[in-house]
Amino acid sequence: GAENAYRRINQMAATATGDALVILCDDDKLADTFIEKTSNEILRGADVVSTGNQTFGERSGTYSPTAWSLDAFKAYNPTSISALVRKSCWVDWDENMQYADYDFYWTLFENRCRNVILPEPLFLYRIHSKQGTKVIDAAAHAAATAAVFAKHKV
């Protein structure tokens, strides 16, 4: 389940030797220039670099993350899972949290990590019918979101 995936993310992050990390699900892709463009922002002082998303699969389109603010986090997770994160800013993913990526980026926001947004769609996100919030019912979604809000005292 998701908890095992989050445990693997934490294990890989703990053993990573680079200065920055990116999480990439096995059915998603990064544009050829993702590493170059996002790592340049890390070198300029960013802690987290989010990029625009290009969806593909069952539906196509583009999405751009929004600037971090408390209001943005109260509305939804404003950062895609595949942002480049400075290792010194990294925190373990909460393995018990269904929306661990939402919690992760909210924690980085609370820790005052500096987020830079590159609007260019450098993260390629596959849309399919058996993923995340598409297969979760409304009550489970509300409970998962409430757990994130409770952890962050909202």
Short mmCIF file of C-alpha atoms in Angstrom, two decimals:
data_model
loop_
_atom_site.label_atom_id
_atom_site.label_comp_id
_atom_site.label_asym_id
_atom_site.label_seq_id
_atom_site.Cartn_x
_atom_site.Cartn_y
_atom_site.Cartn_z
CA GLY A 1 0.00 0.00 0.00
CA ALA A 2 0.86 3.66 0.16
CA GLU A 3 2.48 3.26 3.60
CA ASN A 4 5.06 0.88 2.09
CA ALA A 5 5.77 3.36 -0.72
CA TYR A 6 6.28 6.13 1.85
CA ARG A 7 8.62 3.87 3.85
CA ARG A 8 10.64 3.22 0.68
CA ILE A 9 10.83 6.96 -0.02
CA ASN A 10 12.18 7.54 3.50
CA GLN A 11 14.70 4.71 3.15
CA MET A 12 15.95 5.97 -0.20
CA ALA A 13 16.20 9.56 1.06
CA ALA A 14 18.21 8.40 4.08
CA THR A 15 20.79 6.69 1.86
CA ALA A 16 20.90 9.28 -0.93
CA THR A 17 24.25 11.01 -1.31
CA GLY A 18 23.33 13.96 -3.52
CA ASP A 19 22.50 17.51 -2.52
CA ALA A 20 18.88 17.34 -3.76
CA LEU A 21 16.18 14.70 -4.18
CA VAL A 22 13.18 14.22 -6.44
CA ILE A 23 10.43 11.61 -6.10
CA LEU A 24 9.21 10.13 -9.36
CA CYS A 25 6.42 7.56 -9.51
CA ASP A 26 7.10 4.70 -11.90
CA ASP A 27 4.43 5.74 -14.41
CA ASP A 28 5.34 9.43 -14.56
CA LYS A 29 8.21 11.14 -16.39
CA LEU A 30 10.50 14.12 -16.16
CA ALA A 31 11.25 16.34 -19.15
CA ASP A 32 14.80 16.04 -20.46
CA THR A 33 15.66 19.45 -18.98
CA PHE A 34 14.04 18.93 -15.53
CA ILE A 35 17.27 18.18 -13.62
CA GLU A 36 19.27 20.96 -15.29
CA LYS A 37 16.64 23.66 -14.80
CA THR A 38 15.57 22.72 -11.27
CA SER A 39 19.11 22.14 -9.99
CA ASN A 40 20.11 25.58 -11.28
CA GLU A 41 17.45 27.04 -8.94
CA ILE A 42 18.82 24.97 -6.03
CA LEU A 43 22.27 26.43 -6.79
CA ARG A 44 20.67 29.91 -6.65
CA GLY A 45 19.36 29.25 -3.12
CA ALA A 46 15.98 27.57 -3.53
CA ASP A 47 15.14 24.71 -1.15
CA VAL A 48 12.27 23.31 -3.24
CA VAL A 49 11.74 23.73 -6.98
CA SER A 50 8.26 23.00 -8.32
CA THR A 51 7.52 22.96 -12.03
CA GLY A 52 4.50 23.04 -14.23
CA ASN A 53 2.89 19.69 -14.97
CA GLN A 54 1.90 18.20 -18.30
CA THR A 55 -0.71 15.47 -17.89
CA PHE A 56 -0.93 12.56 -20.31
CA GLY A 57 -2.78 9.28 -20.53
CA GLU A 58 -6.57 9.35 -20.08
CA ARG A 59 -6.56 13.15 -20.18
CA SER A 60 -4.05 15.76 -21.23
CA GLY A 61 -3.51 19.32 -20.12
CA THR A 62 -1.18 21.54 -18.15
CA TYR A 63 -1.16 22.64 -14.54
CA SER A 64 1.10 25.09 -12.77
CA PRO A 65 1.74 24.91 -9.02
CA THR A 66 0.92 27.97 -6.95
CA ALA A 67 3.01 29.96 -4.52
CA TRP A 68 3.18 28.60 -1.01
CA SER A 69 0.99 30.31 1.56
CA LEU A 70 -1.18 29.11 4.42
CA ASP A 71 -4.29 29.85 2.33
CA ALA A 72 -2.92 27.78 -0.56
CA PHE A 73 -2.24 24.81 1.73
CA LYS A 74 -5.70 25.13 3.30
CA ALA A 75 -7.25 24.88 -0.17
CA TYR A 76 -5.21 21.97 -1.61
CA ASN A 77 -1.67 20.69 -2.02
CA PRO A 78 -0.07 23.43 -4.15
CA THR A 79 3.02 21.35 -5.06
CA SER A 80 3.29 18.29 -7.29
CA ILE A 81 4.96 15.21 -5.87
CA SER A 82 7.94 15.57 -8.21
CA ALA A 83 9.55 18.76 -7.00
CA LEU A 84 13.31 18.90 -6.51
CA VAL A 85 14.07 19.26 -2.78
CA ARG A 86 17.36 20.27 -1.18
CA LYS A 87 18.46 17.34 0.99
CA SER A 88 19.20 19.61 3.98
CA CYS A 89 15.53 20.65 3.90
CA TRP A 90 14.19 17.08 3.57
CA VAL A 91 11.98 15.59 6.30
CA ASP A 92 10.72 12.02 6.49
CA TRP A 93 7.35 11.31 4.96
CA ASP A 94 4.69 10.38 7.52
CA GLU A 95 4.14 6.72 6.68
CA ASN A 96 0.73 6.77 8.40
CA MET A 97 -0.63 9.71 6.42
CA GLN A 98 -2.70 8.86 3.35
CA TYR A 99 -1.84 12.20 1.76
CA ALA A 100 1.83 12.10 2.77
CA ASP A 101 2.99 14.35 -0.08
CA TYR A 102 0.52 17.06 1.00
CA ASP A 103 1.80 16.75 4.57
CA PHE A 104 5.44 16.71 3.40
CA TYR A 105 5.26 19.97 1.46
CA TRP A 106 3.15 21.65 4.16
CA THR A 107 5.88 20.71 6.67
CA LEU A 108 8.55 22.21 4.40
CA PHE A 109 6.43 25.39 4.18
CA GLU A 110 6.16 25.52 7.99
CA ASN A 111 9.94 24.96 8.20
CA ARG A 112 10.38 28.06 6.04
CA CYS A 113 11.95 26.24 3.13
CA ARG A 114 12.14 28.52 0.08
CA ASN A 115 9.99 27.30 -2.82
CA VAL A 116 10.63 28.45 -6.38
CA ILE A 117 8.17 27.72 -9.17
CA LEU A 118 9.21 27.15 -12.76
CA PRO A 119 5.94 27.37 -14.72
CA GLU A 120 7.32 25.38 -17.65
CA PRO A 121 5.77 21.87 -17.64
CA LEU A 122 8.82 19.77 -16.77
CA PHE A 123 6.93 17.10 -14.79
CA LEU A 124 4.90 14.70 -16.96
CA TYR A 125 2.06 13.22 -14.91
CA ARG A 126 0.15 10.18 -16.16
CA ILE A 127 -3.62 10.24 -15.57
CA HIS A 128 -5.27 6.85 -15.23
CA SER A 129 -8.42 5.56 -13.57
CA LYS A 130 -6.72 3.67 -10.72
CA GLN A 131 -4.86 6.44 -8.96
CA GLY A 132 -5.08 8.41 -5.76
CA THR A 133 -8.05 10.65 -5.23
CA LYS A 134 -9.86 9.31 -8.31
CA VAL A 135 -10.61 6.01 -6.56
CA ILE A 136 -11.05 7.30 -3.02
CA ASP A 137 -14.61 8.00 -1.91
CA ALA A 138 -15.64 11.40 -0.60
CA ALA A 139 -15.69 10.33 3.06
CA ALA A 140 -12.19 8.83 2.87
CA HIS A 141 -10.91 11.94 1.06
CA ALA A 142 -12.42 14.17 3.75
CA ALA A 143 -10.84 12.03 6.50
CA ALA A 144 -7.41 12.05 4.81
CA THR A 145 -7.56 15.82 4.34
CA ALA A 146 -8.74 16.30 7.94
CA ALA A 147 -5.73 14.28 9.15
CA VAL A 148 -3.38 16.63 7.30
CA PHE A 149 -5.19 19.68 8.71
CA ALA A 150 -5.09 18.26 12.25
CA LYS A 151 -1.37 17.59 12.03
CA HIS A 152 -0.79 21.16 10.89
CA LYS A 153 -3.24 22.56 13.47
CA VAL A 154 -5.64 24.18 11.00
#
